[in-house]
Amino acid sequence: MLRIALLGAGRIGHVHAMNVAAHPELTLVGIADPLIENALSLTKLVGGRAVKDPLEFIEDDSIDAVIIATPTDTHVDLMLRAARKGKAILCEKPVDLNLNRAREACEELKQRNARVMVAFNRRFDPSAREIYQAIAEGEIGELHQVMITSRDPGFASMEYLSHSGGVFRDMTIHDFDMARWLLGEEPVEIFASASRLLKPELAKNNDFDTIMVQITTKSGKQCHINGSRQARYGHDQRLEVYGSEGMLLNDNQRTSSIRRYNARTTESRPPLVHFFLERYAEAYRIELNEFVLAINHATPMPITPYDGYRALKLAECAQRSAETGKPVNVED
Ligand SMILES: NC(=O)c1ccc[n+]([C@@H]2O[C@H](COP(=O)([O-])OP(=O)(O)OC[C@H]3O[C@@H](n4cnc5c(N)ncnc54)[C@H](O)[C@@H]3O)[C@@H](O)[C@H]2O)c1
C-alpha cells in the first residue's frame, strides 16, 4: 500500500480524495488545507487526518506520495519541497503561472530524478485515448489537423479567476496539452484572438472569456482551438482529427443516449453532462491509477513537468498574441 496525502481540499481536491479512498493500493493518510473546515469536511467523507499545514505531510517520512490540488501559484513551491523529501507527486495543472519559474522548477525536478506527474486528466479520457491510439495505428493516414472545442458551462468565481492566470493558462492549457499530444510535434507558431463578450470586468486582469487559437507545427500540421468560459447548454467538449485517409470525431457526452420524437420536436436529446467533474470522472480515476502504476513499476510518469512547461509556454504565447494581435513564434 502506498501512503498518500492530499494537499488542497477544494473542487478538484474533492475528486482526488474520493478516487484515492476508492483505490485498492492507496492509503489516504490525510488532507491538508489552511481552510481547515475544507479539510475536515472532506476527511469526514474519506477518512484520514485533517491538518492546516501541507508541510506536516511533506515532512513526514512515512508518506510516499502527495497530490497537489492547491491554487496554481502554490504548485511550484509545494512540488519542490515534496521532491526534496523524495515524495512521488501528482500535481494539478498548470505547473505555475510564470514560465521562468516553471522552467527552473522543471530543471530542479529533473536533476533530482523526481517522480512527478502533471495532471492533464483529459489525456486519460477513454475517447481521447482511443483517438490517440487510432492516429498512432495510422487509421487516418497522415494527421493534418486537430480541431478542439472547449467551452465551460459557466464561470468560476471572480476570486478564483483573479488567481487563475487567465483563460489561456487556466483553461485552454488543457487544450494546448491535448494539441501537443495529438499532433505529436511541437507547435512553432500560434495566433490567438480573444474577446471579453461576457464579462468586460476581466480586463482588469488582462483576461478574456472567448478565444480562438490557431497552432502550426514545423511540418505544417495545424490545430484550431475554440473556447468560451460560458456555454449555456453545458460543458462543450468536442474533438476532431483529420488526416490523409480519414477523420475521427468525438462528440459530447450526454446524460442519456435516448432521442425523443414527438409532434413538437424531432431528435430531441437530453442535456450535455454538466461540467468537468462529471465529464471527466473516469479520466480522473484512470489518471490516478496510471500514477500509482508508474510508482509501483518504477516506469516513467506518463505526463512530465516538461509537458506542463511546454503547455504553459503555449499559453504564454497565446496571451501575447491576443494582446498584440500578431502571430507569435513559439521559440521567441
Ligand atoms: N485537472 C482539472 O480538471 C482541474 C479542475 C479544476 C481545477 N484544477 C486545478 O486545481 C487547482 C485547484 O483548483 P480548485 O478549483 O480545486 O480550487 P479551489 O479554490 O476550489 O480549492 C483550492 C483549495 O486549496 C486550499 N489551499 C490554498 N493554499 C493551500 C496550501 N498552501 N496548501 C494546501 N491547501 C491550500 C484552499 O483553501 C482551497 O480549499 C488549480 O491549480 C486548478 O488549475 C484542475
CSV table of N, CA and C and ligand atoms in Angstrom, one decimal, residues 6-14 16 32-35 38-39 52-54 68-75 78 92-94 119-122 160 164 169-170 174 276-277 280 284 287, ligand 1:
chain,number,residue,atom,x,y,z
A,6,LEU,N,-3.2,14.3,0.5
A,6,LEU,CA,-3.8,15.3,-0.4
A,6,LEU,C,-3.6,16.7,0.1
A,7,LEU,N,-3.1,17.6,-0.7
A,7,LEU,CA,-2.9,19.0,-0.3
A,7,LEU,C,-3.9,19.8,-1.1
A,8,GLY,N,-4.8,20.4,-0.4
A,8,GLY,CA,-5.9,21.2,-1.1
A,8,GLY,C,-7.2,20.4,-1.1
A,9,ALA,N,-8.2,21.0,-0.4
A,9,ALA,CA,-9.5,20.3,-0.3
A,9,ALA,C,-10.6,21.1,-1.0
A,10,GLY,N,-10.3,21.7,-2.2
A,10,GLY,CA,-11.3,22.4,-2.9
A,10,GLY,C,-12.0,21.5,-3.9
A,11,ARG,N,-12.4,22.2,-5.1
A,11,ARG,CA,-13.2,21.5,-6.1
A,11,ARG,C,-12.4,20.2,-6.6
A,12,ILE,N,-11.2,20.4,-7.1
A,12,ILE,CA,-10.5,19.2,-7.7
A,12,ILE,C,-10.0,18.3,-6.5
A,13,GLY,N,-9.7,18.9,-5.4
A,13,GLY,CA,-9.2,18.1,-4.3
A,13,GLY,C,-10.3,17.0,-3.9
A,14,HIS,N,-11.5,17.4,-4.0
A,14,HIS,CA,-12.6,16.6,-3.6
A,14,HIS,C,-12.6,15.3,-4.6
A,16,HIS,N,-10.0,14.1,-6.2
A,16,HIS,CA,-8.9,13.2,-5.9
A,16,HIS,C,-9.1,12.4,-4.6
A,32,ALA,N,-4.5,18.2,3.8
A,32,ALA,CA,-4.0,19.5,4.3
A,32,ALA,C,-4.7,20.6,3.6
A,33,ASP,N,-5.2,21.6,4.4
A,33,ASP,CA,-5.8,22.8,3.8
A,33,ASP,C,-5.8,23.9,4.8
A,34,PRO,N,-5.2,25.1,4.5
A,34,PRO,CA,-5.2,26.1,5.5
A,34,PRO,C,-6.6,26.5,5.9
A,35,LEU,N,-7.6,26.3,5.0
A,35,LEU,CA,-9.0,26.4,5.4
A,35,LEU,C,-9.4,25.1,6.0
A,38,ASN,N,-12.4,23.0,5.2
A,38,ASN,CA,-12.5,22.2,3.9
A,38,ASN,C,-11.9,20.9,4.1
A,39,ALA,N,-10.7,20.8,4.8
A,39,ALA,CA,-10.0,19.5,5.0
A,39,ALA,C,-10.9,18.7,5.9
A,52,LYS,N,-3.8,21.8,8.9
A,52,LYS,CA,-3.8,23.1,8.2
A,52,LYS,C,-2.6,23.2,7.3
A,53,ASP,N,-1.5,22.7,7.7
A,53,ASP,CA,-0.2,23.0,7.1
A,53,ASP,C,0.2,21.8,6.2
A,54,PRO,N,0.4,22.0,4.9
A,54,PRO,CA,0.8,20.9,4.0
A,54,PRO,C,2.2,20.4,4.3
A,68,ILE,N,-1.0,17.4,-5.3
A,68,ILE,CA,-1.1,18.8,-5.1
A,68,ILE,C,-2.3,19.4,-5.8
A,69,ALA,N,-3.3,19.8,-5.1
A,69,ALA,CA,-4.6,20.3,-5.6
A,69,ALA,C,-4.9,21.6,-5.0
A,70,THR,N,-3.8,22.4,-4.9
A,70,THR,CA,-3.9,23.7,-4.3
A,70,THR,C,-4.0,24.8,-5.4
A,71,PRO,N,-4.2,26.1,-5.0
A,71,PRO,CA,-4.2,27.1,-6.1
A,71,PRO,C,-2.9,27.1,-6.9
A,72,THR,N,-3.0,27.5,-8.1
A,72,THR,CA,-1.8,27.3,-9.0
A,72,THR,C,-0.6,28.0,-8.5
A,73,ASP,N,-0.7,29.2,-7.9
A,73,ASP,CA,0.5,29.9,-7.5
A,73,ASP,C,1.3,29.2,-6.3
A,74,THR,N,0.7,28.1,-5.8
A,74,THR,CA,1.5,27.4,-4.8
A,74,THR,C,2.1,26.1,-5.3
A,75,HIS,N,1.8,25.7,-6.6
A,75,HIS,CA,2.3,24.4,-7.1
A,75,HIS,C,3.8,24.2,-7.0
A,78,LEU,N,5.3,23.8,-3.4
A,78,LEU,CA,4.9,22.6,-2.8
A,78,LEU,C,5.6,21.4,-3.5
A,92,GLU,N,-1.5,19.2,-9.9
A,92,GLU,CA,-2.5,19.7,-10.8
A,92,GLU,C,-1.9,20.7,-11.8
A,93,LYS,N,-2.6,20.9,-12.9
A,93,LYS,CA,-2.2,21.9,-13.9
A,93,LYS,C,-2.7,23.2,-13.5
A,94,PRO,N,-2.1,24.3,-14.0
A,94,PRO,CA,-0.9,24.4,-14.7
A,94,PRO,C,0.3,24.3,-13.6
A,119,ALA,N,-1.1,16.7,-13.9
A,119,ALA,CA,-2.4,16.1,-14.0
A,119,ALA,C,-3.2,16.7,-15.2
A,120,PHE,N,-2.8,16.4,-16.4
A,120,PHE,CA,-3.6,16.8,-17.6
A,120,PHE,C,-4.5,15.6,-17.8
A,121,ASN,N,-5.6,15.6,-17.0
A,121,ASN,CA,-6.5,14.5,-17.0
A,121,ASN,C,-7.2,14.1,-18.3
A,122,ARG,N,-7.3,15.1,-19.2
A,122,ARG,CA,-8.0,14.8,-20.5
A,122,ARG,C,-7.3,13.8,-21.3
A,160,TYR,N,-11.6,33.0,-7.8
A,160,TYR,CA,-10.8,32.0,-8.5
A,160,TYR,C,-10.2,32.6,-9.7
A,164,SER,N,-6.2,32.8,-11.3
A,164,SER,CA,-6.1,31.7,-12.2
A,164,SER,C,-5.0,31.9,-13.3
A,169,ARG,N,-3.9,30.2,-19.5
A,169,ARG,CA,-3.1,29.4,-18.6
A,169,ARG,C,-3.9,28.5,-17.7
A,170,ASP,N,-5.2,28.9,-17.5
A,170,ASP,CA,-6.0,28.2,-16.6
A,170,ASP,C,-6.9,27.1,-17.3
A,174,HIS,N,-5.4,22.9,-20.9
A,174,HIS,CA,-5.8,21.5,-21.2
A,174,HIS,C,-5.7,21.2,-22.7
A,276,PHE,N,-16.8,19.5,-15.7
A,276,PHE,CA,-15.6,18.6,-15.8
A,276,PHE,C,-15.7,17.5,-14.8
A,277,LEU,N,-16.3,17.8,-13.6
A,277,LEU,CA,-16.4,16.7,-12.6
A,277,LEU,C,-17.1,15.5,-13.1
A,280,TYR,N,-15.3,14.2,-16.9
A,280,TYR,CA,-14.0,13.6,-16.8
A,280,TYR,C,-13.9,12.7,-15.6
A,284,TYR,N,-10.3,11.1,-14.4
A,284,TYR,CA,-9.6,11.3,-13.1
A,284,TYR,C,-9.2,10.0,-12.5
A,287,GLU,N,-6.3,8.5,-14.4
A,287,GLU,CA,-5.1,9.3,-14.2
A,287,GLU,C,-4.4,8.9,-12.9
B,1,LIG,N1,-7.5,18.9,-13.9
B,1,LIG,C1,-8.6,19.6,-13.8
B,1,LIG,O1,-9.6,19.2,-14.4
B,1,LIG,C2,-8.8,20.7,-12.8
B,1,LIG,C3,-10.0,21.2,-12.5
B,1,LIG,C4,-10.2,22.2,-11.6
B,1,LIG,C5,-9.0,22.8,-11.0
B,1,LIG,N2,-7.8,22.3,-11.4
B,1,LIG,C6,-6.6,22.9,-10.8
B,1,LIG,O2,-6.5,22.5,-9.5
B,1,LIG,C7,-6.0,23.6,-8.7
B,1,LIG,C8,-7.1,23.9,-7.6
B,1,LIG,O3,-8.3,24.3,-8.2
B,1,LIG,P1,-9.7,24.2,-7.5
B,1,LIG,O4,-10.7,24.5,-8.5
B,1,LIG,O5,-9.8,22.9,-6.7
B,1,LIG,O6,-9.5,25.4,-6.4
B,1,LIG,P2,-10.3,25.7,-5.1
B,1,LIG,O7,-10.2,27.1,-4.8
B,1,LIG,O8,-11.7,25.1,-5.2
B,1,LIG,O9,-9.5,24.8,-4.0
B,1,LIG,C9,-8.2,25.1,-3.6
B,1,LIG,C10,-8.1,24.6,-2.1
B,1,LIG,O10,-6.7,24.7,-1.8
B,1,LIG,C11,-6.6,25.3,-0.5
B,1,LIG,N3,-5.2,25.8,-0.3
B,1,LIG,C12,-4.8,27.1,-0.6
B,1,LIG,N4,-3.4,27.1,-0.3
B,1,LIG,C13,-3.1,25.9,0.2
B,1,LIG,C14,-1.8,25.3,0.6
B,1,LIG,N5,-0.7,26.1,0.6
B,1,LIG,N6,-1.8,24.0,1.0
B,1,LIG,C15,-3.0,23.3,1.0
B,1,LIG,N7,-4.2,23.8,0.6
B,1,LIG,C16,-4.2,25.1,0.1
B,1,LIG,C17,-7.7,26.3,-0.4
B,1,LIG,O11,-8.0,26.7,0.9
B,1,LIG,C18,-8.8,25.5,-1.2
B,1,LIG,O12,-9.6,24.7,-0.2
B,1,LIG,C19,-5.8,24.8,-9.6
B,1,LIG,O13,-4.4,24.8,-9.9
B,1,LIG,C20,-6.6,24.4,-10.8
B,1,LIG,O14,-6.0,24.9,-12.0
B,1,LIG,C21,-7.7,21.3,-12.2
